[in-house]
Structure formats: C-alpha cells, structure tokens
Amino acid sequence: MITRRSLCGLFCSLVLGTQLSAQQSEQDFSGYFAEAYRLYPSIPKGVLEATAYSASHMNNLAPQTDGDGDEVGMPQRFGIFGLIEDGKGYFKNNLTAVCSLSGITPERFKKDVHLQILAVAKFLNREAGVQSLAANSTPESFSVALDRLSEIPDDGSAINKYAHSLYTYDVFHHLQKGFTSPGIKLPARSVQFEKIYPAKTLRLLRTPGVQVNVDQGRIAADDAALSTEPTSEANGISDVAAAQGPDYPSAKWDQASTSNFTVGRGGAAITNVVVHTTEGSYSGTISWFNNPSAKVSAHYVIRSSDGQVTQMVREKDKAWHVLNHNGYTIGIEHEGYVANGNTWYTTAMYKSSAALVRDICRGRNIDGKKCFRGPATAGTNPQPVTVRIKGHQHYSGNTHTDPGKYWNWTKYANLISPPSVAAALPESADDEVTAEPAPSQSAKADGALKITPNPVTGSSVTIEYMLQNASQPANIVIANNYGNVAQQRSVVLQHGINRLTIPVSNLKTGVYNITIRLSTTGKSESRQLIVVK
C-alpha cells in the first residue's frame, strides 16, 4: 500500500516542479515497476508490465479527441494503462476509481507515469484483498483481481462477460510471450490458461471460426459453445437479426447492437473497403459496438497481437463507420492507436487483414489491385471512389485520420494483390545504360536505387542504381497506386553506378512505384515516384 509518508513526499515533489511530462521516457519505467512490486508483493511479477503493454504498448496515452466513431466516438483512454475518465455512461470510469483510491487528481495521474504505476498497483492490491487472494498469488489466481481494472461493464451480458475474458487474456498472452520495448524487457513467463478460463471460453479466445446462434442461445467455436442466455436486446444480441455466422470463415462472430447498424443496404452494391484504427483495445471495441447508445459499428475488428478477427455486422448490412459512405463500404477496425501505429500494426495484423480483404474482394467482385499504394500521411487525404481499398482518412466529408502515417500501404497492397512484373504495355527494346565504376567505399550489396527529380514535373526522370556484381539483365516496372503497370522495360545493367533516363510523359499526376528487379539474382528494390503535371 502507498503510505501517507510516500504520498506526501510524492506530492511535495510535484509542488516543487518535478512533475514529469506526458512524454516521459520509457527508460525510467522499470524502476517504477520494481518499486510497485516492493510496495505490493501480492501482485505477481510481470503482471503490471503486461497490463500496461496490452493497453498502450508502454506509451503514455494523452488523446486530444475521441476514438474512432462517426456518431459517438469511443471514450478517451489515458496513461500507460489506457484508463477511462469518462465512459459516456457505458464503460466504467476506471481512471476515476484508481485516482480516488490513491487520493490524486486525474490531471496529475495523466502526466506522471510514476503515479500511474503506483496507483494502479494499489488498486490491484486492494482488489486482491477483496478477493481474499493469498499473499503469494500466481498469475492464474490473480486474474480475478486484474479483471476488476477493466473498463468493460459488469452488466452480466454474455458479450461483456466474453469481453472481460478478452481483456485479461491479452494481458496474460503478453506475459506468457514476453516483450521488449524501449527501456523495458519482460522475459517470457509460464501461464496456465486452462486454470484461468473454462475450456469452452479458452477455445473462443484462441480459435477463429466462432459463430453466434441467437435462436439457440449459443456462441460456438467448433465443438465449444457458450450460452448467451438471455437472448434479448439487453445483452446486445437481438432476435430481429438472428446471427447466421460470419461471412468470413476465419472470423469470430459477435453481433453488434442492432441500434448501431442498418439491416440491409437498400439495394446498394458493395464496392469499397475502409481501413480503420480503433483508438482503443480489441476487447473494448467489441464491447463498445454492443452499446446501443454508441451509434457506431464496423463489420470486422482485428486484434493486434495475433490478427484474430471478430465480425460484428453482416456484410449485407450497413455498418455505421464512415458517414455518407456507409452504403457501399465494408469497414475493418484494427486494434491500436494512430499516434503509435508503428507499435500496433503488426505483421500478423497485416496478413490477417489482407486475407480478409482478399475474401471480401472475391465475394463482392472488387478488384484487389485497386488498393491505395500512396504514401502514408498524418492527415485527411481524400481519394477517388475508384481507389477501392483505402483508409478512413481517404474518404471525403470526414475529419478522421486513421490509419495514419504508420500504416504501410505498399506492404498491405502487396499482401492483398502482389504486383505482377508482366507488362500491361508492350516492353520497350533494350535501353542503353551509362555506367561508371563503383566507388571503393560503396556498400557490398547491390541496391541504392535513386530517382531524380522527385517529384517530377517534366517529361523524364533519371534512375540511378548501384550494381556491385557482374553485368546482368534487369526489368524496370512503373506501377500506379492501384498496382496497374503503366510502363515496363528491359535493360542490361553494368558493374558500377548505372544511370537510365526514362520518359514519363505518358504518366498522369499521381503516386507511382518504380521497381528494378535483377533477372539473375531476383533481387528487387522499389522507390516511390510522385508525378505532378
């Protein structure tokens, strides 16, 4: 427990001006966690770090606007534990509860990671006492205390009971795997999940392909099932739109409240896919979409850690996620935060999302090559409707900026529809290439592709490429941001620095990728070209 003396000393430090900023370095955090464990030895080692990493990836969250949502955005989350001050009448105000127990203001809590760690530890220690846990609790037994920190409502509904399990499961998943973040390295620890969750619940937490059957009151994954009794609007599942299972076979099915989407699309065809960022947790997003007052939903939600997919609205129905573009789009929410997307957009998430989009494209006759391939940006960047797969920030008439500057559009587009080196236009004859010897201090590997000028406003660009090995043939491909090949040519590169002038008068204003691929070794390298006319 935090003693009066320690709190007094801490508050005096704050008064004297030693309050840390919201951008505190993570390098200090390990000492704070060690102090918390000394004060509260009943908390199993690693649980605090795993809880923080699950919530924020060790970023001190300080949002200025609400989370993603076109009507009622997800409540803001603060600090490294992602706590909520205003749950908008739905989520628990866990930030207020934690601050109240330690006698600190929310403002001080938000700015000081040291306070956050000690205050959350004190809260968990109190909950452990309420649950009469042993002083040397294991992670498995401590799960009941950890669950009390969650913002998920305690309304007894099947969906929120499941969301509670999702919350603790993600913490223990990171505890079991371990993680490394700047200044914090948590080694992998043993976690016996079967001692925390019933077998049927654990199957749902781990295994895709879950379906909800409201008529039978079941949430099922293969041979595992959970009762959803009572099947009523109160638990976020309506008899009006009985679940038939997910459209995407690998998805978990967890229907949003019927107050948050429109049954049917009024005959409109599905032609586009929208990439969103949740600005909150996977468990919290699933719960929020079942809040009948939220007035927001998406068809799918994807977990950062492993790419698990939950479907919340049938594709045939209109989810509310991108204002006046809802009628013809399918929305996919990706767990994470735009400001820290570089730590949330995992390879597992990209691969899972791309597989989902490929399935949507096959089922809806959407050309997967027409995915945005331009540079990631921090603000809004409206794109034409003919760009079929793009971010929330690319749609007109909204202020949302997700998925933001960290989303790798080239990687994502290539996973959805790998670009082909086959020519869309006839190949040109072999071009003359000028070459000069490689500098003695140059890199040993082939590469260092350069394009000048860039952006280009004239009729040609010069490609410069370093070839360290013997001469060999290569292909040069220019593709637009839909992945369509606009120009291709064959060349023979010489040892040294190769320079080739390529006409671009046939290219319209836009963003292109120039790729050079060595025929002998198969090595390729790409650079972005911006054409302005």
XYZ file of C-alpha atoms in Angstrom:
533
model
C 0.000 0.000 0.000
C 1.133 3.595 -0.616
C 1.773 5.113 2.809
C 0.825 8.660 3.774
C 4.523 9.454 4.010
C 5.288 8.234 0.487
C 2.283 10.055 -0.958
C 3.211 13.228 0.887
C 6.753 13.041 -0.432
C 5.485 12.445 -3.936
C 3.058 15.340 -3.807
C 5.741 17.636 -2.409
C 7.921 16.756 -5.372
C 5.077 17.670 -7.679
C 4.579 21.007 -5.943
C 8.312 21.712 -6.256
C 8.037 21.312 -10.003
C 9.402 17.855 -10.585
C 6.223 16.645 -12.232
C 7.091 14.623 -15.323
C 5.608 15.447 -18.699
C 3.201 13.260 -20.626
C 6.092 12.268 -22.859
C 8.174 10.643 -20.095
C 10.913 8.358 -21.303
C 10.170 4.660 -21.049
C 13.723 4.206 -19.767
C 12.556 5.198 -16.279
C 9.655 2.762 -16.135
C 11.493 -0.356 -14.955
C 12.399 1.324 -11.677
C 8.795 2.389 -11.155
C 7.537 -1.153 -11.660
C 10.163 -2.509 -9.260
C 9.029 -0.006 -6.622
C 5.388 -1.060 -7.094
C 6.252 -4.723 -6.561
C 8.166 -3.832 -3.369
C 5.160 -1.937 -2.056
C 2.633 -4.560 -3.149
C 4.271 -8.009 -3.110
C 0.905 -9.727 -3.601
C 0.981 -8.721 -7.298
C 2.729 -11.427 -9.369
C 5.875 -10.175 -11.075
C 5.298 -9.140 -14.666
C 1.549 -8.566 -14.381
C 1.860 -4.778 -14.144
C 4.152 -4.530 -17.172
C 1.979 -6.911 -19.224
C -1.146 -4.950 -18.300
C 0.444 -1.691 -19.436
C 1.836 -3.210 -22.620
C -1.510 -4.745 -23.512
C -3.212 -1.372 -23.067
C -0.747 1.058 -24.630
C 2.472 -0.705 -25.680
C 4.101 1.415 -22.962
C 3.001 4.744 -24.452
C 1.618 7.386 -22.102
C -1.662 7.946 -23.921
C -2.811 11.571 -23.977
C -5.568 11.813 -26.624
C -6.968 15.150 -27.728
C -10.049 13.770 -29.470
C -12.383 10.804 -29.039
C -11.573 7.442 -30.539
C -12.813 6.240 -33.896
C -16.545 6.560 -34.481
C -18.766 8.773 -36.607
C -21.520 9.354 -34.082
C -20.387 8.694 -30.511
C -16.630 8.090 -30.565
C -15.015 5.566 -28.233
C -14.188 7.147 -24.857
C -10.674 8.514 -24.499
C -8.028 6.407 -22.765
C -5.166 7.848 -20.733
C -1.786 6.789 -19.448
C 0.154 3.610 -19.997
C -2.737 1.522 -18.630
C -5.271 3.056 -21.042
C -7.750 4.024 -18.299
C -11.013 5.859 -18.954
C -12.129 9.002 -17.153
C -15.462 9.417 -18.931
C -17.052 6.162 -20.051
C -20.012 8.042 -21.556
C -22.462 6.189 -19.379
C -21.341 2.803 -20.701
C -17.750 1.949 -19.774
C -16.642 2.010 -16.149
C -14.674 5.137 -15.209
C -11.663 3.114 -14.068
C -9.306 6.119 -14.138
C -11.521 7.907 -11.613
C -11.679 4.813 -9.399
C -7.900 4.363 -9.418
C -7.255 8.052 -8.676
C -9.824 8.173 -5.897
C -8.222 5.264 -4.049
C -4.798 6.976 -4.061
C -6.143 10.458 -3.383
C -4.742 12.005 -6.565
C -6.343 14.099 -9.277
C -6.859 12.779 -12.812
C -4.686 15.626 -14.110
C -1.692 14.512 -12.031
C -2.302 10.902 -12.913
C -2.296 11.601 -16.653
C 1.009 13.467 -16.576
C 3.046 11.209 -14.306
C 3.800 7.597 -15.259
C 5.327 7.003 -11.796
C 1.999 7.888 -10.199
C 0.121 5.754 -12.708
C 2.085 2.628 -11.881
C 1.854 3.080 -8.118
C -1.833 3.978 -8.207
C -2.799 1.042 -10.429
C -0.725 -1.279 -8.243
C -2.538 -0.009 -5.170
C -5.894 -0.571 -6.877
C -4.992 -4.143 -7.854
C -3.657 -4.823 -4.366
C -6.961 -3.645 -2.911
C -8.922 -5.870 -5.302
C -6.713 -8.832 -4.392
C -7.650 -8.252 -0.763
C -11.332 -8.056 -1.627
C -10.993 -11.412 -3.376
C -9.061 -12.809 -0.362
C -6.131 -13.832 -2.555
C -3.004 -15.273 -0.976
C -0.008 -13.007 -0.462
C 1.994 -15.025 -2.992
C -0.671 -15.143 -5.706
C 0.070 -16.791 -9.040
C -0.870 -15.049 -12.288
C -3.677 -17.568 -12.673
C -5.271 -16.803 -9.296
C -4.647 -13.057 -9.708
C -6.822 -12.910 -12.836
C -9.930 -12.177 -10.768
C -8.291 -9.056 -9.319
C -6.924 -7.986 -12.710
C -10.374 -8.239 -14.224
C -11.586 -5.509 -11.834
C -9.318 -2.980 -13.582
C -11.129 -3.426 -16.889
C -13.477 -0.727 -18.171
C -15.894 -3.344 -19.564
C -19.353 -3.032 -17.959
C -20.379 -5.592 -15.356
C -23.876 -5.953 -16.804
C -23.961 -9.743 -16.807
C -24.486 -9.957 -20.590
C -22.778 -12.782 -22.445
C -20.967 -10.410 -24.777
C -19.489 -8.313 -21.990
C -18.585 -11.390 -19.975
C -16.689 -12.511 -23.042
C -15.121 -9.030 -23.451
C -13.869 -9.272 -19.851
C -12.174 -12.542 -20.774
C -10.645 -10.911 -23.854
C -9.220 -8.160 -21.633
C -7.408 -10.471 -19.222
C -6.437 -12.936 -21.970
C -4.473 -10.270 -23.840
C -2.574 -9.345 -20.667
C -1.652 -12.958 -19.955
C -0.802 -13.520 -23.625
C 1.863 -10.799 -23.390
C 3.005 -12.122 -20.016
C 3.477 -15.594 -21.490
C 5.269 -14.419 -24.645
C 7.283 -11.639 -23.021
C 8.084 -8.443 -24.880
C 10.728 -5.817 -25.382
C 10.044 -2.117 -25.568
C 12.456 0.810 -25.058
C 13.774 0.522 -21.510
C 11.519 -2.417 -20.617
C 12.217 -6.076 -21.294
C 9.822 -8.620 -19.852
C 11.016 -12.223 -20.145
C 8.509 -14.911 -21.084
C 6.746 -16.464 -18.099
C 4.686 -19.574 -17.641
C 0.931 -19.031 -17.672
C -1.515 -21.915 -17.327
C -4.503 -20.543 -19.231
C -6.596 -23.625 -18.536
C -6.563 -22.645 -14.853
C -7.984 -19.209 -15.692
C -10.666 -19.921 -18.286
C -13.135 -22.750 -18.822
C -12.193 -24.914 -21.788
C -15.002 -23.568 -23.964
C -14.102 -19.951 -23.255
C -10.420 -20.599 -23.910
C -11.272 -22.120 -27.283
C -13.171 -18.945 -28.180
C -10.297 -16.759 -27.058
C -7.791 -18.656 -29.170
C -9.639 -20.130 -32.125
C -11.189 -18.322 -35.117
C -14.366 -19.509 -36.759
C -16.743 -18.715 -33.897
C -20.446 -18.308 -34.633
C -23.371 -16.949 -32.688
C -26.782 -18.561 -32.974
C -29.241 -16.361 -31.140
C -32.162 -18.732 -31.610
C -30.264 -21.479 -29.799
C -28.542 -19.097 -27.376
C -25.053 -20.274 -28.339
C -21.658 -18.768 -29.168
C -19.743 -21.651 -30.723
C -16.263 -22.462 -31.996
C -16.140 -25.935 -33.470
C -17.418 -28.136 -30.644
C -17.165 -25.441 -27.947
C -20.181 -23.380 -27.019
C -21.120 -20.673 -24.570
C -24.666 -19.812 -23.591
C -25.845 -16.336 -24.487
C -28.922 -16.521 -22.272
C -30.983 -14.455 -22.065
C -31.188 -13.705 -25.801
C -32.523 -10.173 -25.714
C -31.620 -6.611 -26.634
C -30.246 -6.182 -23.121
C -27.169 -8.242 -23.889
C -26.549 -6.666 -27.271
C -27.959 -9.561 -29.315
C -31.284 -9.063 -30.999
C -33.754 -11.679 -32.184
C -34.621 -9.289 -35.045
C -31.325 -10.065 -36.848
C -30.586 -13.643 -35.863
C -26.945 -14.487 -36.455
C -26.162 -16.930 -39.212
C -22.426 -16.946 -38.566
C -19.634 -14.888 -40.087
C -19.277 -14.048 -43.791
C -15.530 -14.665 -43.467
C -14.900 -18.283 -42.386
C -11.901 -17.383 -40.195
C -13.785 -14.693 -38.263
C -15.291 -14.874 -34.816
C -18.926 -13.744 -34.923
C -20.147 -11.324 -32.255
C -23.066 -9.249 -33.488
C -23.183 -5.530 -32.706
C -26.273 -3.990 -31.155
C -28.980 -3.539 -33.781
C -29.126 0.095 -32.630
C -25.702 0.589 -34.249
C -26.227 -0.583 -37.826
C -28.860 -0.726 -40.558
C -30.288 -4.030 -41.706
C -29.744 -4.210 -45.463
C -28.242 -1.634 -47.805
C -31.265 -0.520 -49.788
C -30.023 -2.257 -52.896
C -26.612 -0.526 -52.954
C -23.698 -2.610 -54.215
C -20.620 -3.161 -52.029
C -17.650 -1.701 -53.903
C -15.143 -0.446 -51.305
C -13.304 -1.450 -48.110
C -12.371 1.015 -45.342
C -9.306 0.561 -43.105
C -9.858 1.952 -39.567
C -7.854 2.156 -36.345
C -9.836 1.545 -33.147
C -8.148 4.127 -30.883
C -8.845 1.613 -28.155
C -8.486 -2.031 -27.238
C -9.807 -5.070 -29.078
C -11.989 -6.085 -26.132
C -13.209 -2.527 -25.576
C -14.143 -2.074 -29.232
C -16.159 -5.284 -29.298
C -17.966 -4.193 -26.158
C -18.499 -0.622 -27.427
C -20.158 -1.796 -30.627
C -22.679 -3.580 -28.434
C -23.516 -0.337 -26.620
C -26.914 0.675 -28.060
C -26.103 4.349 -27.466
C -22.830 4.281 -29.429
C -24.454 4.693 -32.859
C -21.323 3.286 -34.468
C -20.090 -0.086 -35.707
C -17.805 -1.795 -38.187
C -18.125 -5.115 -39.914
C -14.854 -6.537 -38.563
C -12.373 -5.942 -35.707
C -8.810 -7.334 -35.820
C -6.551 -7.972 -32.815
C -3.006 -6.593 -32.959
C -1.130 -9.395 -31.204
C -2.171 -12.304 -33.419
C -4.570 -10.987 -36.072
C -7.682 -12.636 -34.644
C -10.798 -11.436 -36.492
C -14.223 -10.793 -34.972
C -17.151 -9.974 -37.234
C -19.768 -7.692 -35.700
C -22.042 -6.782 -38.613
C -23.013 -8.947 -41.577
C -21.585 -7.682 -44.846
C -25.059 -7.455 -46.350
C -25.958 -4.906 -43.661
C -24.811 -1.296 -43.404
C -22.411 -0.630 -40.533
C -22.045 2.967 -39.343
C -18.365 3.785 -39.703
C -17.698 6.329 -42.467
C -20.660 8.748 -42.589
C -22.269 9.127 -46.026
C -20.052 6.393 -47.486
C -21.562 3.622 -45.319
C -23.910 2.339 -48.002
C -21.275 0.920 -50.329
C -18.414 0.081 -47.952
C -17.230 -2.648 -45.584
C -15.399 -1.352 -42.500
C -12.455 -3.103 -40.805
C -11.233 -1.831 -37.420
C -7.610 -2.571 -36.483
C -6.670 -2.537 -32.806
C -4.305 0.257 -31.889
C -3.689 3.983 -31.884
C -2.843 6.188 -34.857
C -0.193 8.129 -32.910
C 1.694 4.898 -32.073
C 0.717 2.797 -35.061
C 4.317 1.711 -35.609
C 3.998 -0.486 -32.495
C 0.431 -1.713 -33.123
C 0.363 -2.541 -36.844
C 1.966 -5.974 -36.592
C 2.821 -8.376 -39.391
C 0.200 -10.762 -38.029
C -2.389 -7.976 -38.268
C -1.396 -7.019 -41.840
C -1.526 -10.626 -43.016
C -4.848 -11.321 -41.312
C -6.433 -8.117 -42.616
C -5.150 -8.733 -46.144
C -6.547 -12.278 -46.117
C -9.906 -10.873 -45.013
C -9.857 -8.253 -47.773
C -8.985 -10.873 -50.383
C -12.035 -12.841 -49.264
C -14.229 -9.724 -49.453
C -12.897 -8.913 -52.918
C -13.650 -12.437 -54.160
C -17.143 -12.379 -52.726
C -18.017 -8.846 -53.834
C -16.224 -8.751 -57.203
C -13.887 -5.956 -56.070
C -10.563 -5.553 -57.858
C -7.957 -6.119 -55.146
C -5.349 -4.351 -57.287
C -7.167 -1.091 -56.676
C -5.817 -0.697 -53.159
C -4.245 2.612 -52.226
C -0.474 2.439 -52.711
C 0.472 6.010 -51.998
C 2.479 7.362 -49.084
C 1.030 7.139 -45.588
C 0.040 10.557 -44.251
C -0.900 12.051 -40.899
C -3.985 13.991 -42.017
C -7.002 13.563 -44.244
C -6.195 12.724 -47.849
C -9.372 12.189 -49.918
C -9.049 9.683 -52.760
C -11.458 8.908 -55.600
C -14.040 6.181 -55.200
C -12.141 4.136 -57.786
C -9.477 3.500 -55.151
C -11.416 0.581 -53.730
C -9.402 -0.268 -50.602
C -8.254 2.712 -48.566
C -8.241 4.312 -45.128
C -10.865 6.262 -43.227
C -8.712 9.335 -43.840
C -9.116 8.857 -47.599
C -12.894 9.430 -47.609
C -14.355 12.871 -48.205
C -16.567 14.697 -45.727
C -14.890 13.477 -42.516
C -12.134 14.593 -40.154
C -10.749 11.178 -39.207
C -7.082 10.488 -39.906
C -6.849 6.727 -39.383
C -4.930 4.579 -40.051
C -2.444 7.451 -40.287
C 1.221 7.877 -41.070
C 2.403 4.479 -39.814
C 0.218 2.258 -41.995
C 2.369 0.570 -44.641
C 0.174 0.805 -47.721
C 2.679 -0.772 -50.097
C 3.096 -3.806 -47.830
C -0.664 -4.096 -47.336
C -1.486 -3.722 -51.026
C 1.135 -6.303 -51.980
C -0.335 -8.774 -49.476
C -3.788 -8.248 -50.972
C -2.664 -8.391 -54.593
C 1.039 -8.938 -55.268
C 2.145 -6.756 -58.193
C 2.978 -8.651 -61.341
C 6.050 -7.929 -63.402
C 4.092 -8.921 -66.509
C 3.749 -5.945 -68.807
C 0.453 -4.175 -69.125
C 2.042 -2.423 -72.089
C 4.472 -3.913 -74.628
C 8.056 -3.957 -73.434
C 10.435 -1.463 -74.971
C 13.606 -2.535 -76.654
C 16.698 -2.907 -74.504
C 17.852 0.552 -73.412
C 21.337 1.919 -73.434
C 22.592 2.349 -69.869
C 25.521 4.525 -68.889
C 27.690 3.152 -66.119
C 30.701 4.231 -64.086
C 32.878 2.221 -61.667
C 31.530 1.612 -58.193
C 33.104 3.873 -55.535
C 35.589 1.999 -53.341
C 33.631 2.852 -50.179
C 30.253 1.776 -51.532
C 28.115 -0.931 -49.971
C 28.904 -4.514 -50.877
C 25.301 -5.352 -51.816
C 23.502 -4.280 -54.970
C 20.989 -1.507 -54.453
C 20.876 2.208 -53.626
C 18.130 2.981 -56.161
C 17.727 6.731 -56.652
C 15.225 8.717 -58.726
C 15.715 12.340 -59.792
C 13.897 14.637 -59.937
C 11.248 13.506 -57.487
C 8.551 14.864 -57.560
C 8.797 15.189 -61.346
C 7.044 17.902 -63.325
C 8.826 17.331 -66.633
C 8.838 14.589 -69.241
C 11.519 12.262 -67.833
C 13.287 11.010 -64.724
C 16.734 9.567 -64.181
C 17.103 6.249 -62.365
C 20.413 5.572 -60.640
C 21.222 2.061 -59.451
C 24.379 0.555 -57.971
C 25.398 -2.877 -59.287
C 28.306 -4.412 -57.405
C 28.402 -7.687 -59.298
C 28.960 -8.511 -62.937
C 26.623 -7.140 -65.581
C 23.191 -8.732 -65.781
C 19.755 -8.065 -67.291
C 17.026 -6.400 -65.258
C 13.395 -5.348 -65.543
C 12.174 -1.878 -64.603
C 8.462 -1.615 -63.810
C 6.451 1.538 -63.089
C 3.065 0.825 -61.455
C 0.414 3.262 -60.327
C -1.066 3.267 -56.841
C -3.672 0.695 -57.912
C -0.886 -1.754 -58.771
C -1.536 -1.479 -62.510
C 1.629 -1.495 -64.615
C 1.989 1.777 -66.507
C 5.393 1.109 -68.056
C 7.926 -1.711 -68.243
C 11.274 -2.122 -69.941
C 14.223 -4.492 -70.080
C 17.775 -3.247 -69.577
C 21.241 -4.651 -69.128
C 22.980 -3.237 -66.069
C 26.730 -2.907 -65.860
C 29.041 -3.190 -62.877
C 29.088 0.174 -61.089
C 26.639 3.069 -60.964
C 24.024 2.757 -63.710
C 22.030 5.765 -64.900
C 18.970 5.470 -67.114
C 16.681 8.228 -68.348
C 13.048 7.112 -68.539
C 10.265 9.121 -70.221
C 7.231 9.742 -68.026
C 5.201 11.940 -70.350
C 2.525 9.230 -70.508
C 2.037 9.264 -66.719
C -0.760 11.310 -65.195
C -0.491 13.203 -61.918
C -0.274 10.710 -59.085
C 1.894 8.416 -56.999
C 3.765 5.548 -58.638
C 6.215 2.843 -57.577
C 9.341 2.230 -59.663
C 10.741 -1.269 -59.142
C 14.001 -2.602 -60.541
C 14.359 -6.388 -60.476
C 17.606 -8.181 -61.341
C 16.906 -11.123 -63.650
C 19.806 -13.289 -62.483
C 19.576 -12.943 -58.705
C 15.907 -11.959 -58.414
C 16.803 -9.082 -56.104
C 14.411 -6.142 -56.366
C 14.201 -2.647 -54.957
C 11.434 -0.065 -55.189
C 11.094 3.660 -54.743
C 8.097 5.941 -54.840
C 7.749 8.467 -57.684
C 5.424 11.453 -57.472
C 4.286 12.915 -60.793
C 2.856 16.447 -60.856
C 1.519 17.917 -64.103
